[in-house]
CSV table of C-alpha atoms in Angstrom, one decimal:
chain,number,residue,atom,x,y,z
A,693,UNK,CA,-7.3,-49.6,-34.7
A,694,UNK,CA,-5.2,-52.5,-36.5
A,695,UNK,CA,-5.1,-55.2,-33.4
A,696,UNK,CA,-2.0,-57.6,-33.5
A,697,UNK,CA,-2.0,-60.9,-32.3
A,698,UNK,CA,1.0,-63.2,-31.8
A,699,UNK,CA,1.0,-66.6,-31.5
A,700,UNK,CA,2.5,-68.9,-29.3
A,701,UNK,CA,2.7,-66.3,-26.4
A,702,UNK,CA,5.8,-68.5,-25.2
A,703,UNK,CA,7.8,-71.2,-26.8
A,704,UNK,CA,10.1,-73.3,-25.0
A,705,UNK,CA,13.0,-74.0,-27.6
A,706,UNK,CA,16.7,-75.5,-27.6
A,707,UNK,CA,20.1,-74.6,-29.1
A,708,UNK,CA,20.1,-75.1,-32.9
A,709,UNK,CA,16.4,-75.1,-33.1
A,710,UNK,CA,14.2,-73.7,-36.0
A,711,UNK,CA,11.7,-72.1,-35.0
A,712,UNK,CA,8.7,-69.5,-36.0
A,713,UNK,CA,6.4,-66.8,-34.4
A,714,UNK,CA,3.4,-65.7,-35.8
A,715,UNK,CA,2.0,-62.3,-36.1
A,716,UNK,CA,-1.7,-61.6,-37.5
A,717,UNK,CA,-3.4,-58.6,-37.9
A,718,UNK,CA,-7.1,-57.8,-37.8
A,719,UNK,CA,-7.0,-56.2,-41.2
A,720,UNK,CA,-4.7,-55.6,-44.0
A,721,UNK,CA,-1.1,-54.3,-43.1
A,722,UNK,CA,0.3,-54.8,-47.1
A,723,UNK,CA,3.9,-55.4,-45.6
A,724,UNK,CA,4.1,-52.6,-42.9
A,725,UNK,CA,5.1,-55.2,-40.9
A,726,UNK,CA,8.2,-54.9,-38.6
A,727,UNK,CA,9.4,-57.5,-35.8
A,728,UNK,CA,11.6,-56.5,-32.8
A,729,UNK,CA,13.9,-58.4,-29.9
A,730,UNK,CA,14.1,-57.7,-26.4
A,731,UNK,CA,16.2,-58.9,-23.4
A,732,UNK,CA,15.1,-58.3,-19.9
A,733,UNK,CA,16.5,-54.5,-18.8
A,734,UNK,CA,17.1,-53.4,-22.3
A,735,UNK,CA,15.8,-51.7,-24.8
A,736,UNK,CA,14.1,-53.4,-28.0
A,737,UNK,CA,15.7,-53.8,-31.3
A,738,UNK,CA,15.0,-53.8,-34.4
A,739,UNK,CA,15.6,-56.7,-36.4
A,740,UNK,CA,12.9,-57.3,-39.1
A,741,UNK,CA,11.4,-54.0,-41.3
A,742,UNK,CA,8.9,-54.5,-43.8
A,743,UNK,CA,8.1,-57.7,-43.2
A,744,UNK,CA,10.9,-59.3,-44.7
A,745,UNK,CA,13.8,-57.0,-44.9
A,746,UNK,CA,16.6,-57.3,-42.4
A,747,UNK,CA,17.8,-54.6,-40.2
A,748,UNK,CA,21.3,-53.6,-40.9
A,749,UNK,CA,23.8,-55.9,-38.6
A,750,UNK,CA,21.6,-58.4,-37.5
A,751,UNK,CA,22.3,-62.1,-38.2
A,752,UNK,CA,21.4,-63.8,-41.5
A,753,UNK,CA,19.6,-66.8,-39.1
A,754,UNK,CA,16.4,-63.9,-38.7
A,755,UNK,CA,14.2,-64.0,-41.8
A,756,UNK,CA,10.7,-62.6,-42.0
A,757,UNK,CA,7.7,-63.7,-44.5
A,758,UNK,CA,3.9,-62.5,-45.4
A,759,UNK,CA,1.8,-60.2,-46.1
A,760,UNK,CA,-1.4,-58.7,-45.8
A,761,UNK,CA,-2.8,-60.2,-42.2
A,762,UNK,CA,-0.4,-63.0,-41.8
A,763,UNK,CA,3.4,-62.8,-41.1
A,764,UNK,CA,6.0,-64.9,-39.8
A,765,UNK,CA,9.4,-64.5,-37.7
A,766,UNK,CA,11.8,-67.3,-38.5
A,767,UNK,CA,15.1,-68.0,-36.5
A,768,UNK,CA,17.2,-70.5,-38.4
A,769,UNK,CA,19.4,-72.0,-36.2
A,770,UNK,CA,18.9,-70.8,-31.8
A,771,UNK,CA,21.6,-69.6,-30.7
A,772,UNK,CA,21.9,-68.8,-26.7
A,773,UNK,CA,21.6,-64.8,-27.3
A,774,UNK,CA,18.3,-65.2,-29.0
A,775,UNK,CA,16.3,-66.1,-26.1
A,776,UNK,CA,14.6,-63.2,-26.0
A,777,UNK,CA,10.9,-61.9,-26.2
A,778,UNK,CA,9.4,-60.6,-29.5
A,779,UNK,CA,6.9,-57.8,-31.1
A,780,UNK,CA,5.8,-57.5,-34.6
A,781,UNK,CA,4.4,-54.0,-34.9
A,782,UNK,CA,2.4,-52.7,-37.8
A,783,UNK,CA,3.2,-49.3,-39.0
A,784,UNK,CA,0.7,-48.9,-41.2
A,785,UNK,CA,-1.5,-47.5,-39.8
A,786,UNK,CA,-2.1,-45.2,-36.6
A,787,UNK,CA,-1.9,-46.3,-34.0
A,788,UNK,CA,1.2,-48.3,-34.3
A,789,UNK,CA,0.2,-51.4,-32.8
A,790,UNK,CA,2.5,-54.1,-30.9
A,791,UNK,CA,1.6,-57.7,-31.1
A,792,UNK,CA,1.4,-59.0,-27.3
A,793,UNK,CA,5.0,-60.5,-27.8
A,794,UNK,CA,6.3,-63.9,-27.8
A,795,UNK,CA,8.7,-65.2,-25.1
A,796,UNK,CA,11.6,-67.5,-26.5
A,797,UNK,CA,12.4,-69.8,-23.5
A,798,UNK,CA,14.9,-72.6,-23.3
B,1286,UNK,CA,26.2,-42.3,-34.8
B,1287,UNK,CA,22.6,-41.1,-33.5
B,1288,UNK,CA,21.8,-41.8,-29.5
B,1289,UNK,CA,18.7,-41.1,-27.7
B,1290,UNK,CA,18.8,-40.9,-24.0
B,1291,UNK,CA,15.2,-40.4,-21.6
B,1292,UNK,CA,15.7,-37.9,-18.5
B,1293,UNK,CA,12.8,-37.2,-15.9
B,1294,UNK,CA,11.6,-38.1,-12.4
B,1295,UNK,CA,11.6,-42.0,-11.7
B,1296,UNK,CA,8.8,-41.2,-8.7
B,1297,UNK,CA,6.0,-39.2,-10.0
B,1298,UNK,CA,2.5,-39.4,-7.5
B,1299,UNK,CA,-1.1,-40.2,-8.5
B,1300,UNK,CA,-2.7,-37.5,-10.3
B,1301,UNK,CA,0.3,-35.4,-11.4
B,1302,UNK,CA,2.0,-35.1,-14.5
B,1303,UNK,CA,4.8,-37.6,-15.5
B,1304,UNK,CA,7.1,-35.4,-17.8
B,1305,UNK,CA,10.0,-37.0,-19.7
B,1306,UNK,CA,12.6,-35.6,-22.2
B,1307,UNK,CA,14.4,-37.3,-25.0
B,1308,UNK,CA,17.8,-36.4,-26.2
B,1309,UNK,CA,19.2,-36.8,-29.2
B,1310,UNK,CA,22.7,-36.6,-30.2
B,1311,UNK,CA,25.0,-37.4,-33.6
B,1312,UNK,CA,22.1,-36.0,-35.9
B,1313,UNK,CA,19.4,-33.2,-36.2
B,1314,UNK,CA,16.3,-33.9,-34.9
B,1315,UNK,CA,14.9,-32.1,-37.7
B,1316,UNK,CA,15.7,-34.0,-40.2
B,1317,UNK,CA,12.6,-34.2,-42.7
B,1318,UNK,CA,13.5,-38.0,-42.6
B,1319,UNK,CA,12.5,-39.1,-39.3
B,1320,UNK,CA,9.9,-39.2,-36.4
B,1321,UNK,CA,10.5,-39.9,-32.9
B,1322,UNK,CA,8.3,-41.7,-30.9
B,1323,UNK,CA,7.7,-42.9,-27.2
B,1324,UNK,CA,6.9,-46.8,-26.8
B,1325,UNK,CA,6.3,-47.5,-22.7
B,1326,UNK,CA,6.7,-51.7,-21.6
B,1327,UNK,CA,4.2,-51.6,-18.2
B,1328,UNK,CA,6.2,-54.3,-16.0
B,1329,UNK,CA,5.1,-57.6,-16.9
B,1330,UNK,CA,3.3,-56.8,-20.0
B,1331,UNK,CA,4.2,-56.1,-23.5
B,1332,UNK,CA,5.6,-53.1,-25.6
B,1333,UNK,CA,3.1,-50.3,-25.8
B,1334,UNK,CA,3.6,-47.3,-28.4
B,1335,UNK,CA,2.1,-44.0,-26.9
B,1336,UNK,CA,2.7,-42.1,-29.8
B,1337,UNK,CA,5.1,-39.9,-32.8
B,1338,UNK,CA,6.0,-36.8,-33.4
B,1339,UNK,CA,7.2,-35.2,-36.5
B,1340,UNK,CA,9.6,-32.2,-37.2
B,1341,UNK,CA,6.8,-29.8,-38.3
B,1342,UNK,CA,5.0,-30.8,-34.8
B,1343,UNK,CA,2.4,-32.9,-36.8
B,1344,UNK,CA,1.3,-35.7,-33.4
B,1345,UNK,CA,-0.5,-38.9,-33.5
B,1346,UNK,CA,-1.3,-40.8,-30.2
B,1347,UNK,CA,-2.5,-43.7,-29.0
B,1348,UNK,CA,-6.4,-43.4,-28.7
B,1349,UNK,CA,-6.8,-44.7,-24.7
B,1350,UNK,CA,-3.9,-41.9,-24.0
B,1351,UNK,CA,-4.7,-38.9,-26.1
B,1352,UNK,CA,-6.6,-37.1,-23.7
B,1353,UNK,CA,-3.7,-37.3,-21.2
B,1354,UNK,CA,-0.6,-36.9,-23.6
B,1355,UNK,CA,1.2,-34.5,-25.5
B,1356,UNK,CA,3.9,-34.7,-27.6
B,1357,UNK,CA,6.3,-31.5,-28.1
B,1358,UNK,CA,9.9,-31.2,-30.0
B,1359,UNK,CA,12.1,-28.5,-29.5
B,1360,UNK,CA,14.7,-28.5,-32.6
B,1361,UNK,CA,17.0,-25.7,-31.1
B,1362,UNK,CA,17.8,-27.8,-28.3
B,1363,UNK,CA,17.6,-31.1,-30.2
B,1364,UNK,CA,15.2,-32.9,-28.2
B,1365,UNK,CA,11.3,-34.3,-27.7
B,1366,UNK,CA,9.3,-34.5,-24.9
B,1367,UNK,CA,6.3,-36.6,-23.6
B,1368,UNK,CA,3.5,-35.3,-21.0
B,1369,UNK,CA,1.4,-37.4,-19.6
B,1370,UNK,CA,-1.5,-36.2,-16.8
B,1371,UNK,CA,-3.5,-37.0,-14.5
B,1372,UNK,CA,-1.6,-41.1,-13.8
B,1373,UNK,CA,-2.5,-43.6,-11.9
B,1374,UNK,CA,-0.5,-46.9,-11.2
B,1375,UNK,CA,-1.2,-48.2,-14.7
B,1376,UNK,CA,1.1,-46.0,-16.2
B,1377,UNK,CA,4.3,-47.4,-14.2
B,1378,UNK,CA,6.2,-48.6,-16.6
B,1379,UNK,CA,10.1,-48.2,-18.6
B,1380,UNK,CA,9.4,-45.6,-21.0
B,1381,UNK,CA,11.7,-45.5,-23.9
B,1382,UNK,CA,12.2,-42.7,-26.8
B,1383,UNK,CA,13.0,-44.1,-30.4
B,1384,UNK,CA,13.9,-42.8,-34.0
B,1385,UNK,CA,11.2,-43.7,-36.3
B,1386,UNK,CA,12.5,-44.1,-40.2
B,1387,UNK,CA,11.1,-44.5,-43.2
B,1388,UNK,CA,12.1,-46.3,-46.6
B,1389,UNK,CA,9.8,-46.5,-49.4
B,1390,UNK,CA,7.8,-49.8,-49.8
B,1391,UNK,CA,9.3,-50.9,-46.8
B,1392,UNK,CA,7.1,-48.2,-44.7
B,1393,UNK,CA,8.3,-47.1,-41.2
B,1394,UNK,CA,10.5,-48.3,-38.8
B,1395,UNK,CA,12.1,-47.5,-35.5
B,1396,UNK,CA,15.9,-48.2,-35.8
B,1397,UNK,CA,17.0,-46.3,-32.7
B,1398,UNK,CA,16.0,-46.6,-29.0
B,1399,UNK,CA,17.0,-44.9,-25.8
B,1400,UNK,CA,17.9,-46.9,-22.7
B,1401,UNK,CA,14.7,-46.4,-21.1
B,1402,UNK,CA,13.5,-44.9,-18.0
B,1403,UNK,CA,11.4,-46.4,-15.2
B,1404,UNK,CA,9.0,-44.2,-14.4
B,1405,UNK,CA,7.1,-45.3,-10.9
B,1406,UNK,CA,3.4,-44.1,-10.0
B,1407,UNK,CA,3.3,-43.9,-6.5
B,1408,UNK,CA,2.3,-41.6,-3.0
């Protein structure tokens, strides 16, 4: 199996902060590398696919980076909706691994 | 556009079988394009995928839960199913159904989810 590990597991934050999450894995992904959101009660949603492309619809502010065993979720500018928790999942191979998530907290 | 929406028992007891369906609706689910998958989040613990299925029934599953799990799709009535037996507590948990896609260099995705079901282990 391709272990994922996210780092910080939370990270207290304020409006109009930059900030980054980090994702490694525990052996070379290439950039089969995708990075989620979720809120409490729903479901997860894509934002980030292979590693730096953006999911249709989601803001300009998300940008991802790397390849290989280390990646990186940036958010530009926080704004209140994006206090949230996030995965990075590699897809490349099975099984599809989840990172342990990172909790965005104000 | 494509939805996916979970139906099964919320309340299913130690040692039985938790059986859950996905339906989808606004495309085929056999479509050579896609795979649908079922990702559980255990209550105060991360996302944890459980495994795929593809059209032509080809499964992959999470080692720990491949003895206890089986995936199934039925394309005539557009849906996929998950089976898991023999639970115990650990598998409480929201399960949710998603589209997996594909694009080349880019590798696979999953673009659509369903709401999610909780699913409680429990006499």
């Amino acid at each position: 199996d391709t272990q994922m590990t996210q780092s910080p597991s939370s990270l207290p934050a304020a409006i109009g902060d930059r900030v980054t999450i980090t994702c490694r894995a525990s052996q070379s992904i290439r950039t089969y590398l995708n990075w989620y959101q979720q809120k409490p009660g729903r479901a997860p949603k894509l934002l980030i696919y292979g590693a730096s492309t953006l999911q249709s619809g989601v803001p300009s502010r998300f940008s991802g980076s790397g390849s290989g065993t280390d990646f990186t979720l940036t958010i530009g500018s926080l704004q209140p909706e994006d206090f949230a928790t996030y995965y990075c999942q590699q897809t490349y191979n099975s099984p599809y691994n989840f990172g342990q998530g990172t909790k965005l907290e104000i | 556009q494509v939805q996916l929406q979970e139906s099964g028992p919320g309340l299913v007891k130690p040692s039985q079988t938790l059986s859950l369906t996905c339906a989808v609706s606004g495309g085929s689910i056999g479509s050579g394009t896609h795979y649908w998958s079922w990702v559980r989040l255990p209550a105060g613990r991360g996302l944890e995928w459980i495994g795929r299925i593809y059209p032509n029934g080809n499964t992959y599953y999470k080692p720990s839960l491949k003895s206890r799990a089986t995936l199934s799709i039925d394309t005539s009535k557009n849906q996929f199913s998950l089976k898991l037996r023999s639970v115990s507590a650990t598998d409480t948990a929201v399960y949710y159904c998603a589209r997996g896609s594909y694009q080349f260099r880019a590798g696979t995705y999953m673009d659509i989810w369903g709401t999610g079901t909780t699913v409680t282990v429990s006499s």
